[in-house]
Coordinates of C-alpha atoms and ligand atoms in Angstrom, one line a residue:
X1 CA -7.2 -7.9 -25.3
X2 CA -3.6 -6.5 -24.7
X3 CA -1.0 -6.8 -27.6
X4 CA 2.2 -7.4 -26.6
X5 CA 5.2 -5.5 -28.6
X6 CA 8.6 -7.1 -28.1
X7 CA 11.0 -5.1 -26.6
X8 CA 13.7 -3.7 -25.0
X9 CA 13.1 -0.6 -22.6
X10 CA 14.9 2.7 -24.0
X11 CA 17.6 4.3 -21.6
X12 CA 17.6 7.9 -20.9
X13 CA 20.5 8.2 -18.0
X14 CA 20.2 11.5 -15.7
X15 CA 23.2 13.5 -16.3
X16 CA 23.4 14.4 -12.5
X17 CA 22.4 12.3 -9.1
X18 CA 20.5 14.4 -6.7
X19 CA 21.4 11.5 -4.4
X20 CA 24.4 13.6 -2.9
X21 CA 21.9 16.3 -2.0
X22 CA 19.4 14.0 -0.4
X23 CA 19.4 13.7 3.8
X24 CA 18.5 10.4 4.4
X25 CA 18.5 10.4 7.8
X26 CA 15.8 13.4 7.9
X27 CA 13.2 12.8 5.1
X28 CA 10.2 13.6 4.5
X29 CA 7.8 10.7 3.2
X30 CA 7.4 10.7 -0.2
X31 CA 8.6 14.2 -1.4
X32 CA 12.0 13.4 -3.0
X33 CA 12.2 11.7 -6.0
X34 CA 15.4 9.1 -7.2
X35 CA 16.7 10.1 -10.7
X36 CA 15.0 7.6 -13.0
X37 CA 11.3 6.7 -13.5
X38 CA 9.6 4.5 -15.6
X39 CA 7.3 5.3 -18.4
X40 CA 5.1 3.2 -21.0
X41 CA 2.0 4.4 -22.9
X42 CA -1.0 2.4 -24.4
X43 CA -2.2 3.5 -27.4
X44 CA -4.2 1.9 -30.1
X45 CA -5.0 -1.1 -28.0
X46 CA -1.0 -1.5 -27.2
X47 CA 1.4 -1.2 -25.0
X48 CA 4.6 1.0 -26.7
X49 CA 8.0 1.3 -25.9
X50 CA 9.0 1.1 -22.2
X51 CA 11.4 3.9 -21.1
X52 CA 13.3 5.2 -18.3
X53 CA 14.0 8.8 -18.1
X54 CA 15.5 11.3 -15.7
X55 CA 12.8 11.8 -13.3
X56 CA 11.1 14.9 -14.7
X57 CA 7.8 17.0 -14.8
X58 CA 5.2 15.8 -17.9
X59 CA 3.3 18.0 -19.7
X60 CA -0.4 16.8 -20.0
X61 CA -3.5 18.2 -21.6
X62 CA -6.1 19.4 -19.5
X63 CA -8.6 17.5 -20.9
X64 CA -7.2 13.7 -20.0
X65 CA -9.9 11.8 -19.0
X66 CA -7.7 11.1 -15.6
X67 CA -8.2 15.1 -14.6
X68 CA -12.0 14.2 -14.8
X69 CA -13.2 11.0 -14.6
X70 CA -10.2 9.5 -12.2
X71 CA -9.2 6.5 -14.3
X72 CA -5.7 6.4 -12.1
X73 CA -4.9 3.4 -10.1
X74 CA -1.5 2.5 -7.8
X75 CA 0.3 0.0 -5.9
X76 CA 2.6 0.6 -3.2
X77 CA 5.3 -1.9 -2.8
X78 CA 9.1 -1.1 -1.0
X79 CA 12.8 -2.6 -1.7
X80 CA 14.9 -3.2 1.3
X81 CA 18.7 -3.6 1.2
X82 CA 20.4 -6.1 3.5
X83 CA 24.2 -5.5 5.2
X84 CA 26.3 -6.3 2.6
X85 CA 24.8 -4.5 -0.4
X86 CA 21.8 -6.9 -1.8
X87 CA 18.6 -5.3 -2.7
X88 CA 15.2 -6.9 -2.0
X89 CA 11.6 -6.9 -2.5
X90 CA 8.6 -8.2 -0.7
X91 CA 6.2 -10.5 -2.7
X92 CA 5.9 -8.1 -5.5
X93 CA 3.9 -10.4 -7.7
X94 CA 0.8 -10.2 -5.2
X95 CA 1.4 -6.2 -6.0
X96 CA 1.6 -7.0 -9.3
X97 CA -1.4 -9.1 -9.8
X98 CA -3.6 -6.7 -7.1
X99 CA -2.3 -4.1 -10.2
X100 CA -4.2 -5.6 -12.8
X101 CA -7.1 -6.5 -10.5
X102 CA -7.2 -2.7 -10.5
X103 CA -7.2 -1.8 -13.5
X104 CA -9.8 -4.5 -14.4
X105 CA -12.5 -2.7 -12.2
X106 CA -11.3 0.9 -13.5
X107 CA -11.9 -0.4 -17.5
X108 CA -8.3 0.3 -18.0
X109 CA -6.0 -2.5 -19.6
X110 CA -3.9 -5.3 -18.1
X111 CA -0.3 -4.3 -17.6
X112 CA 2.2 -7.4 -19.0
X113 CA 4.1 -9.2 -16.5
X114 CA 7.3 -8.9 -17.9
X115 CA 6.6 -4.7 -18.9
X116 CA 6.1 -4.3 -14.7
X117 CA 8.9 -7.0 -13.9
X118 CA 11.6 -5.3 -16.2
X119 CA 11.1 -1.9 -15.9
X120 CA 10.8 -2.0 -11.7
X121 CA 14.0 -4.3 -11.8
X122 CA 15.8 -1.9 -14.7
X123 CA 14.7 0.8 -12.6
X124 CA 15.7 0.0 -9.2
X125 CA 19.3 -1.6 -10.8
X126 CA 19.8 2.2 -12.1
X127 CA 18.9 3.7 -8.8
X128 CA 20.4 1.4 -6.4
X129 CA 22.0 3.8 -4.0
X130 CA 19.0 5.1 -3.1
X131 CA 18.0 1.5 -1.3
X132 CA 19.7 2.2 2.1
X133 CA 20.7 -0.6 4.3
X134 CA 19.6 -0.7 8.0
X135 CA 16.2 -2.1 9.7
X136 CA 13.5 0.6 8.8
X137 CA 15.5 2.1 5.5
X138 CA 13.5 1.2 2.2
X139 CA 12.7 2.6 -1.2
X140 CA 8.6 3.2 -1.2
X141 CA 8.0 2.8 -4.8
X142 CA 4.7 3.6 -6.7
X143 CA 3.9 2.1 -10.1
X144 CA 0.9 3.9 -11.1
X145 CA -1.3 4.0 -14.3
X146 CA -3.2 7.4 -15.5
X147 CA -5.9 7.8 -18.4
X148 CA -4.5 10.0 -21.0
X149 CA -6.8 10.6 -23.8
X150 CA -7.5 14.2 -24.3
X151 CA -11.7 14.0 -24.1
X152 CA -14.3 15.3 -21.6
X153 CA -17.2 12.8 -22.1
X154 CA -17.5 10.0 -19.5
X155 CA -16.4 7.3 -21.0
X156 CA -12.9 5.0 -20.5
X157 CA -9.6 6.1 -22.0
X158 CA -8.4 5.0 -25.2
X159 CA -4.5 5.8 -24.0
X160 CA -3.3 5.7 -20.9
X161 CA 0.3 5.8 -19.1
X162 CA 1.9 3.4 -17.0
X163 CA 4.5 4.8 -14.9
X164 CA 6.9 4.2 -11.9
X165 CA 8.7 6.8 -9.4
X166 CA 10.2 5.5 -6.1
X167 CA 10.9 7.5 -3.2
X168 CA 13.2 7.0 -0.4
X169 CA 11.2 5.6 3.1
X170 CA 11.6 5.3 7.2
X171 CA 8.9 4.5 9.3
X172 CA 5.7 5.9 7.6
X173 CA 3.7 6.6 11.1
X174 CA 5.5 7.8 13.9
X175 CA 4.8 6.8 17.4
X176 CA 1.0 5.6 18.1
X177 CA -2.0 6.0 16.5
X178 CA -5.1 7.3 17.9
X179 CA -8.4 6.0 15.6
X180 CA -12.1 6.5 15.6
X181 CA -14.4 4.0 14.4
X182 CA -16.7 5.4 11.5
X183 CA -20.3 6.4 12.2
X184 CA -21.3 8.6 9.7
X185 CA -19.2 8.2 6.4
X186 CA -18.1 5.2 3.7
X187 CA -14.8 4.2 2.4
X188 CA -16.4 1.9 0.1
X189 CA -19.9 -0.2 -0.5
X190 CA -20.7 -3.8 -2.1
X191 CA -20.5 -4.0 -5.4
X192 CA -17.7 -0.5 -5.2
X193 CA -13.9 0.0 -5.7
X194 CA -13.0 -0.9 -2.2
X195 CA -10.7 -3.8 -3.4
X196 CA -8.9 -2.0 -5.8
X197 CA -6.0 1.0 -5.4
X198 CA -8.3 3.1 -6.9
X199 CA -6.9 7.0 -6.4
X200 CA -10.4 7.7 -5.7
X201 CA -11.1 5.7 -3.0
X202 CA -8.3 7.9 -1.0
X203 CA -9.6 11.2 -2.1
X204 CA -12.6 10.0 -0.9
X205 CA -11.0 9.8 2.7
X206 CA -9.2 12.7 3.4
X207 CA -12.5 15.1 4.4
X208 CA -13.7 12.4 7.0
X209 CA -10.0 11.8 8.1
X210 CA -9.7 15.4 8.6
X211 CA -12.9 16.0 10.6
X212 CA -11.7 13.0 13.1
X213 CA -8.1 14.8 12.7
X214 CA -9.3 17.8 14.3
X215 CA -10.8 15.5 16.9
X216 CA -7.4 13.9 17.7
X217 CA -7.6 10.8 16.1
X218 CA -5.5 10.3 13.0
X219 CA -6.6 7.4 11.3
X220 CA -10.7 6.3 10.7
X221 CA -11.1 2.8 10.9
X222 CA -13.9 2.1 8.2
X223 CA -17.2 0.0 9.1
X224 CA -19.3 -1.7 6.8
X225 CA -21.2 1.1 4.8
X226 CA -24.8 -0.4 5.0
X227 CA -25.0 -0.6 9.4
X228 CA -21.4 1.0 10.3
X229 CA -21.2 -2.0 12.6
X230 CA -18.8 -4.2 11.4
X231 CA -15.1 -2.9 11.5
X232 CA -13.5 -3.2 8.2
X233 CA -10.1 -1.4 7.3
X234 CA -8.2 1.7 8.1
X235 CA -7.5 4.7 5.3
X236 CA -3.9 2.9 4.4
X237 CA -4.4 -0.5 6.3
X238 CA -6.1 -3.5 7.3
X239 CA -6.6 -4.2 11.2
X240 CA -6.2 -6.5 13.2
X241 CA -7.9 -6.7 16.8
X242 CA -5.9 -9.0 19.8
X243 CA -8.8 -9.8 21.9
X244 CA -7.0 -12.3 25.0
X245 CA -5.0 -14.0 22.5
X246 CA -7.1 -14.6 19.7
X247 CA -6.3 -12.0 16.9
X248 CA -9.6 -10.8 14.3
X249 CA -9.6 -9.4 11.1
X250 CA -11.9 -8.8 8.8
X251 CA -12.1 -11.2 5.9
X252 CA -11.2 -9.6 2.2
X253 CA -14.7 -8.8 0.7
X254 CA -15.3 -6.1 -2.8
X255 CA -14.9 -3.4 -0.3
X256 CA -11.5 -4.1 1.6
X257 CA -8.0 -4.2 -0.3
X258 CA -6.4 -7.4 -0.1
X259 CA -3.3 -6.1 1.9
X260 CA 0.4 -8.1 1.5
X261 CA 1.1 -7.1 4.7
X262 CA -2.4 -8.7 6.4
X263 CA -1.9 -11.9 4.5
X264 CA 1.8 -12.3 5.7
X265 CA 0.9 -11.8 9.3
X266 CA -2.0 -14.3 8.6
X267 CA 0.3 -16.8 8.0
X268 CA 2.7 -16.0 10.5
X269 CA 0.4 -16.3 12.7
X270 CA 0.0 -20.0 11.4
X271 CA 3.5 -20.5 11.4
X272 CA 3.7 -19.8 15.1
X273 CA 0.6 -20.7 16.5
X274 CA -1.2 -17.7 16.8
X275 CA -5.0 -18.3 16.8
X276 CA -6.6 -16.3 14.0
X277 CA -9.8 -15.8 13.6
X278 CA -11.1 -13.8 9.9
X279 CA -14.5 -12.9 10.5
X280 CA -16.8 -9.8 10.9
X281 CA -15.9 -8.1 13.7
X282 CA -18.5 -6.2 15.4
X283 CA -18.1 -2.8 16.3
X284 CA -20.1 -3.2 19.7
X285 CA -17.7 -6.5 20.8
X286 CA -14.7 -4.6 20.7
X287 CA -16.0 -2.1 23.1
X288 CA -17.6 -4.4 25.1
X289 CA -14.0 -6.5 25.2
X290 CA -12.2 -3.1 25.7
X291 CA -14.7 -2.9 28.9
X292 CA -14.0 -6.2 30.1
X293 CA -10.0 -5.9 29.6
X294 CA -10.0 -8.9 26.9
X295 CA -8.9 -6.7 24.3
X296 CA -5.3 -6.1 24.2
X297 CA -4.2 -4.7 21.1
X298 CA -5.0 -3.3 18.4
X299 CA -3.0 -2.8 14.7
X300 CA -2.9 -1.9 11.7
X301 CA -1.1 -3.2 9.0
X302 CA 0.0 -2.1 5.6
X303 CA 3.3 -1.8 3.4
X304 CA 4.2 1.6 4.7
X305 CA 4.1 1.4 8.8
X306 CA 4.7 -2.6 8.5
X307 CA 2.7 -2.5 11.6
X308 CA 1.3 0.5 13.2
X309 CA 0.2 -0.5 16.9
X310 CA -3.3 1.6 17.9
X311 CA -3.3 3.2 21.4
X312 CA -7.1 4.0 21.1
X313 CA -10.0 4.2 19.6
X314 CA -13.3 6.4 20.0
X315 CA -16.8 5.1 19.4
X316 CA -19.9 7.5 20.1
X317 CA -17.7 9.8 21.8
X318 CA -16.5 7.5 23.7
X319 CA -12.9 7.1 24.2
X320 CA -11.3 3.7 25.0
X321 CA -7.2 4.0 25.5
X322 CA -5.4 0.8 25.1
X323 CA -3.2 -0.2 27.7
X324 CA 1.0 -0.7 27.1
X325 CA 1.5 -4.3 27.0
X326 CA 4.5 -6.6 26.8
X327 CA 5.0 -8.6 24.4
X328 CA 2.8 -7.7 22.0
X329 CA 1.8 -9.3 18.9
X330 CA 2.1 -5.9 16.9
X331 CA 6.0 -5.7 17.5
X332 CA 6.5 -9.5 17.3
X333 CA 5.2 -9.7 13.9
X334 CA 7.4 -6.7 12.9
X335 CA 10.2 -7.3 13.7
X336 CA 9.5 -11.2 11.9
X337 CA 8.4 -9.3 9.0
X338 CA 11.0 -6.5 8.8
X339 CA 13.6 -9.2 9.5
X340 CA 12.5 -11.3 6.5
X341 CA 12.5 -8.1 4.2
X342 CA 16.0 -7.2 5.3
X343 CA 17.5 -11.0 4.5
X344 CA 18.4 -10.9 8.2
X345 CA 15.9 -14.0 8.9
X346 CA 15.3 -17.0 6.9
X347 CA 12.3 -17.1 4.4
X348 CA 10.6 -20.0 4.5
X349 CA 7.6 -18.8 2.5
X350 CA 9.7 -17.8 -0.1
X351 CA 8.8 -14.0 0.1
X352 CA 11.7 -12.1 -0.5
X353 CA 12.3 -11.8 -4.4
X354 CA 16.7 -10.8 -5.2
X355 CA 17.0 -7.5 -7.2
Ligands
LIG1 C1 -6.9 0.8 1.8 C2 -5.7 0.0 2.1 N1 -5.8 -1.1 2.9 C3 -4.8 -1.8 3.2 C4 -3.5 -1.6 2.8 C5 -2.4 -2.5 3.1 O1 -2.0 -3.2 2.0 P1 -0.5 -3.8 1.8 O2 -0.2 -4.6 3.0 O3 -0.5 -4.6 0.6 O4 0.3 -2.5 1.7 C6 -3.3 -0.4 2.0 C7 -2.0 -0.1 1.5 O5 -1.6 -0.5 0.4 C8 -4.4 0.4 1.6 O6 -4.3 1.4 0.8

């Protein structure tokens, strides 16, 4: 059970910006910091004094169970800043409850609503200027939570640090993205970790992503561990498959992370009409709908791109390329997405959450 301490978060204010320094217009995802971060420990079954330091380097012993055992767990969540100066955020309670859903399934301890609600909004106030305005700016922030206790037997932390960085963001994936479906390895089993931002579950990925890397695709799409027939999610998003003008997904399960992004397009696609249809997909009827011209897009979708439209996919060494279409559902959710995250639309689902 988590103890709640009251409190007010202690201050450290950086004595310098590095936001002068910083070229927004050519960055590189997620390698430049803003000044502040946000730190809390658990210890002694509680939660201690929230902080916010200059964004700094932390000295850890080697033994923390994290180095080990990889009790560590993330969200991934953005702030958006409309034309005359108002920062925003996108749902950030589902992030916040898919945080503790996390944790639950790593053995770690629930993070209080109010600790993640006023150190993100203490945070971002601080670092502000960093949100830039304009249709593709954003802040990527990470809150993340690492097992600290200094002990190399397999077993759950007894401490374990809560922290949050945010990095300035454009588009995440540039241009289209060529995917193969998996044959051979897992992302994630029944009864796993697939639902949770466990770090794991990316390590996991980047040996089978590199192998169809050197292939040419850049993204796996992940199928069901047991057959590999059934099309489940891609390394950083869910998909979505436009077969005439019915779009598929692939319903949330243990193994697939219950994206923000998929269930906002979901019910966009209500909103306007779009049939939906959240089932298993098979594997061998989106070739055979790729053969027979019904399938028309594919896309993924995920905090980062917003949408990232696929222009192929390979099967059995087979190669299927997707043909340019107009009007495509990809870019019309988007932009009705970005537009909503940038104040520029109305929100009629109630979505966008004031800084
Ligand atoms: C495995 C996985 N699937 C899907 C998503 C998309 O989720 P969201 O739309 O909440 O960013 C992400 C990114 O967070 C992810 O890591």
């Amino acid at each position: 059970m988590t103890k709640l301490a009251t409190y007010e978060i202690d201050i450290v204010k950086s004595k310098t910006t590095k936001i002068d320094k910083f070229d927004f217009e050519n960055l590189a995802f997620g390698r430049t910091f803003t000044d502040h971060m946000f730190v809390c420990d658990y210890e002694d079954g509680t939660w201690q004094q929230p902080k916010i330091l200059p964004y700094q380097p932390m000295m850890m012993d080697p033994s923390a169970r994290v180095f080990h055992y990889a009790q560590a767990i993330f969200e991934g969540m953005k702030a958006y800043k409309d034309d005359d100066g108002n920062a925003w955020l996108f749902r950030p309670e589902d992030n916040f409850n898919r945080f503790n859903k996390s944790a639950e399934r790593l053995a770690m301890p629930a993070l209080p609503k109010d600790y993640f609600f006023d150190g993100l909004l203490t945070l971002l106030r601080m670092d502000h200027a960093w949100i830039q305005p304009g249709i593709g700016n954003s802040l990527y922030i990470r809150p993340f939570m690492i097992a600290t206790e200094s002990a190399i037997s397999a077993a759950p932390s007894n401490s374990y640090r809560f922290m949050i960085i945010c990095s300035p963001a454009k588009a995440y994936y540039t241009g289209k993205v060529r995917v193969t479906f998996a044959e051979k390895y897992s992302r994630s089993a029944n009864g796993g970790v697939g639902f949770a931002k466990a770090a794991g579950n990316y390590a996991a990925q980047f040996y089978p992503t590199a192998l169809a890397q050197a292939k040419g695709f850049q993204q796996v799409v992940w199928t069901d561990a047991s057959t590999h027939e059934y099309l489940e999610e891609a390394g950083t998003m869910n998909v979505f498959f436009r077969v005439n003008d019915t779009l598929l997904t692939a319903p949330i399960s243990d193994r697939i992370l219950d994206g923000i992004t998929r269930k906002s397009i979901l019910k966009l696609a209500e909103d306007n009409n779009i049939k939906v249809d959240v089932r298993r997909v098979k594997v061998s009827e989106i070739k055979e709908a790729a053969r027979n011209g019904e399938l028309k897009e594919i896309f993924g979708a995920g905090t980062a791109a917003v949408i990232s439209p696929i222009s192929a996919f390979e099967h059995s060494e087979e190669v299927f390329e997707l043909p340019e279409i107009e009007g495509s559902y990809a870019s019309m959710f988007k932009t009705k997405i970005l537009n909503i995250q940038h104040n520029v639309s109305e929100d009629p689902n109630g979505w966008r959450f004031g800084i």
